Amino acid sequence: MFDDPISSYELLEAAREYARAVALAKDTAAASREADIKLAKADIAAVIAINNEWEANLNKEQGPSRREMGFGATVNTPDDPDHLAAVARAAEFAKLNYQQLRAVAMSADLAATSASQAAEAAERHLLDIARTPTTDQPAEVPTTDQIEATV
């Protein structure tokens, strides 16, 4: 079928193009998964930092030290303004890191989608070439129905 060197070359080139596209699609899909994992970890860190800030603010609003359940010991609440500022700053950095990683994950997802589409297009091209009959092929062999009709 592919005795024609031009057709063979075209088929080989299409196969190489397909192999490159599939490899790129695999690589970008792996990068996208890795970015999604980093994003999930940043999301968790941001939630923890926000919760710490929330807790520090609630403890600050609690007012002066109080006594729990009649015990003589006071409850330790960090009302140090520097502590509250540090907790708030940590929460802001966690939010910023999350948004930065979110942008990376979105970009990686887009690249993976584009690479997958390119691999699909390369596959279609390869299959089209493989299906295209060469001009030096022998004439089609008649089927039994065609032979009976001519008799």
Tab-separated table of C-alpha atoms in Angstrom:
chain	number	residue	atom	x	y	z
A	1	MET	CA	0.000	0.000	0.000
A	2	PHE	CA	2.772	2.454	0.900
A	3	ASP	CA	5.407	1.519	-1.684
A	4	ASP	CA	5.406	5.127	-2.838
A	5	PRO	CA	8.311	6.834	-0.980
A	6	ILE	CA	6.435	10.138	-0.828
A	7	SER	CA	3.414	8.526	0.816
A	8	SER	CA	5.651	6.599	3.226
A	9	TYR	CA	7.519	9.778	4.146
A	10	GLU	CA	4.281	11.674	4.671
A	11	LEU	CA	2.939	8.892	6.889
A	12	LEU	CA	6.155	8.783	8.927
A	13	GLU	CA	6.132	12.551	9.377
A	14	ALA	CA	2.494	12.471	10.493
A	15	ALA	CA	3.311	9.678	12.937
A	16	ARG	CA	6.238	11.681	14.346
A	17	GLU	CA	4.050	14.766	14.647
A	18	TYR	CA	1.444	12.710	16.453
A	19	ALA	CA	4.055	11.240	18.823
A	20	ARG	CA	5.367	14.730	19.654
A	21	ALA	CA	1.853	16.052	20.251
A	22	VAL	CA	0.944	13.135	22.519
A	23	ALA	CA	4.171	13.539	24.505
A	24	LEU	CA	3.489	17.257	24.928
A	25	ALA	CA	-0.092	16.540	25.991
A	26	LYS	CA	1.130	14.069	28.621
A	27	ASP	CA	3.722	16.528	29.937
A	28	THR	CA	1.289	19.426	30.161
A	29	ALA	CA	-1.356	17.219	31.792
A	30	ALA	CA	1.193	16.195	34.423
A	31	ALA	CA	2.138	19.845	34.985
A	32	SER	CA	-1.519	20.737	35.320
A	33	ARG	CA	-2.070	17.997	37.922
A	34	GLU	CA	0.995	19.180	39.841
A	35	ALA	CA	-0.266	22.777	39.776
A	36	ASP	CA	-3.680	21.620	41.022
A	37	ILE	CA	-2.017	19.818	43.952
A	38	LYS	CA	0.017	22.926	44.835
A	39	LEU	CA	-3.156	24.996	44.598
A	40	ALA	CA	-5.009	22.654	46.964
A	41	LYS	CA	-2.146	22.872	49.477
A	42	ALA	CA	-2.135	26.681	49.225
A	43	ASP	CA	-5.898	26.699	49.686
A	44	ILE	CA	-5.524	24.683	52.884
A	45	ALA	CA	-2.743	26.987	54.138
A	46	ALA	CA	-4.882	30.061	53.383
A	47	VAL	CA	-7.863	28.622	55.257
A	48	ILE	CA	-5.659	27.833	58.264
A	49	ALA	CA	-4.130	31.338	58.222
A	50	ILE	CA	-7.551	32.976	57.909
A	51	ASN	CA	-8.856	30.858	60.775
A	52	ASN	CA	-5.846	31.864	62.918
A	53	GLU	CA	-6.507	35.527	62.149
A	54	TRP	CA	-10.176	35.095	62.943
A	55	GLU	CA	-9.373	33.389	66.232
A	56	ALA	CA	-6.847	36.099	67.187
A	57	ASN	CA	-9.427	38.821	66.486
A	58	LEU	CA	-12.086	36.998	68.493
A	59	ASN	CA	-9.677	36.627	71.404
A	60	LYS	CA	-8.841	40.347	71.172
A	61	GLU	CA	-12.546	41.263	71.298
A	62	GLN	CA	-12.964	39.133	74.384
A	63	GLY	CA	-11.695	41.944	76.536
A	64	PRO	CA	-9.654	41.714	79.745
A	65	SER	CA	-8.543	38.367	81.089
A	66	ARG	CA	-11.320	36.311	82.603
A	67	ARG	CA	-11.660	33.344	84.843
A	68	GLU	CA	-12.924	30.045	83.449
A	69	MET	CA	-15.404	27.923	85.347
A	70	GLY	CA	-14.533	29.419	88.741
A	71	PHE	CA	-10.860	28.552	88.610
A	72	GLY	CA	-8.387	31.080	89.868
A	73	ALA	CA	-6.147	30.954	86.798
A	74	THR	CA	-6.672	33.439	84.064
A	75	VAL	CA	-7.185	32.405	80.484
A	76	ASN	CA	-4.240	33.312	78.303
A	77	THR	CA	-5.394	35.395	75.375
A	78	PRO	CA	-2.827	37.028	73.125
A	79	ASP	CA	-3.891	40.682	73.048
A	80	ASP	CA	-0.495	41.838	71.889
A	81	PRO	CA	-1.101	44.141	68.894
A	82	ASP	CA	2.124	42.895	67.284
A	83	HIS	CA	0.812	39.328	67.494
A	84	LEU	CA	-2.470	40.334	65.867
A	85	ALA	CA	-0.633	42.230	63.119
A	86	ALA	CA	1.642	39.246	62.470
A	87	VAL	CA	-1.330	36.880	62.250
A	88	ALA	CA	-3.165	39.259	59.894
A	89	ARG	CA	-0.051	39.633	57.738
A	90	ALA	CA	0.404	35.843	57.565
A	91	ALA	CA	-3.217	35.493	56.461
A	92	GLU	CA	-2.746	38.100	53.723
A	93	PHE	CA	0.393	36.370	52.446
A	94	ALA	CA	-1.436	33.020	52.432
A	95	LYS	CA	-4.264	34.589	50.410
A	96	LEU	CA	-1.759	36.131	47.982
A	97	ASN	CA	0.099	32.825	47.587
A	98	TYR	CA	-3.190	31.051	46.921
A	99	GLN	CA	-4.154	33.537	44.194
A	100	GLN	CA	-0.699	33.290	42.601
A	101	LEU	CA	-0.875	29.494	42.521
A	102	ARG	CA	-4.452	29.688	41.250
A	103	ALA	CA	-3.211	31.683	38.257
A	104	VAL	CA	-0.449	29.102	37.643
A	105	ALA	CA	-2.965	26.245	37.862
A	106	MET	CA	-5.341	27.978	35.450
A	107	SER	CA	-2.492	28.561	32.989
A	108	ALA	CA	-1.330	24.935	33.264
A	109	ASP	CA	-4.872	23.691	32.739
A	110	LEU	CA	-5.229	25.837	29.634
A	111	ALA	CA	-1.892	24.576	28.275
A	112	ALA	CA	-2.942	20.964	28.920
A	113	THR	CA	-6.226	21.517	27.105
A	114	SER	CA	-4.453	23.105	24.123
A	115	ALA	CA	-1.902	20.280	23.975
A	116	SER	CA	-4.648	17.658	24.107
A	117	GLN	CA	-6.458	19.370	21.256
A	118	ALA	CA	-3.219	19.484	19.253
A	119	ALA	CA	-2.680	15.755	19.877
A	120	GLU	CA	-6.222	15.022	18.714
A	121	ALA	CA	-5.646	17.073	15.539
A	122	ALA	CA	-2.352	15.263	14.882
A	123	GLU	CA	-4.105	11.937	15.360
A	124	ARG	CA	-6.817	12.899	12.864
A	125	HIS	CA	-4.144	13.995	10.383
A	126	LEU	CA	-2.240	10.735	10.806
A	127	LEU	CA	-5.388	8.686	10.310
A	128	ASP	CA	-6.371	10.712	7.246
A	129	ILE	CA	-2.995	10.036	5.663
A	130	ALA	CA	-3.176	6.361	6.564
A	131	ARG	CA	-6.640	6.107	4.982
A	132	THR	CA	-5.691	7.910	1.770
A	133	PRO	CA	-5.035	5.383	-0.998
A	134	THR	CA	-1.886	5.876	-3.017
A	135	THR	CA	-2.134	6.436	-6.764
A	136	ASP	CA	-0.011	3.404	-7.614
A	137	GLN	CA	-2.411	0.968	-5.931
A	138	PRO	CA	-3.823	-1.852	-8.039
A	139	ALA	CA	-7.422	-1.571	-9.093
A	140	GLU	CA	-9.970	-2.639	-6.524
A	141	VAL	CA	-10.741	-6.364	-6.601
A	142	PRO	CA	-14.391	-6.881	-7.546
A	143	THR	CA	-16.674	-8.455	-4.969
A	144	THR	CA	-18.738	-11.600	-5.541
A	145	ASP	CA	-21.872	-9.520	-6.109
A	146	GLN	CA	-20.156	-7.495	-8.842
A	147	ILE	CA	-18.918	-10.641	-10.609
A	148	GLU	CA	-22.399	-12.210	-10.609
A	149	ALA	CA	-23.935	-9.016	-12.002
A	150	THR	CA	-21.619	-9.018	-15.034
A	151	VAL	CA	-22.250	-12.663	-15.951
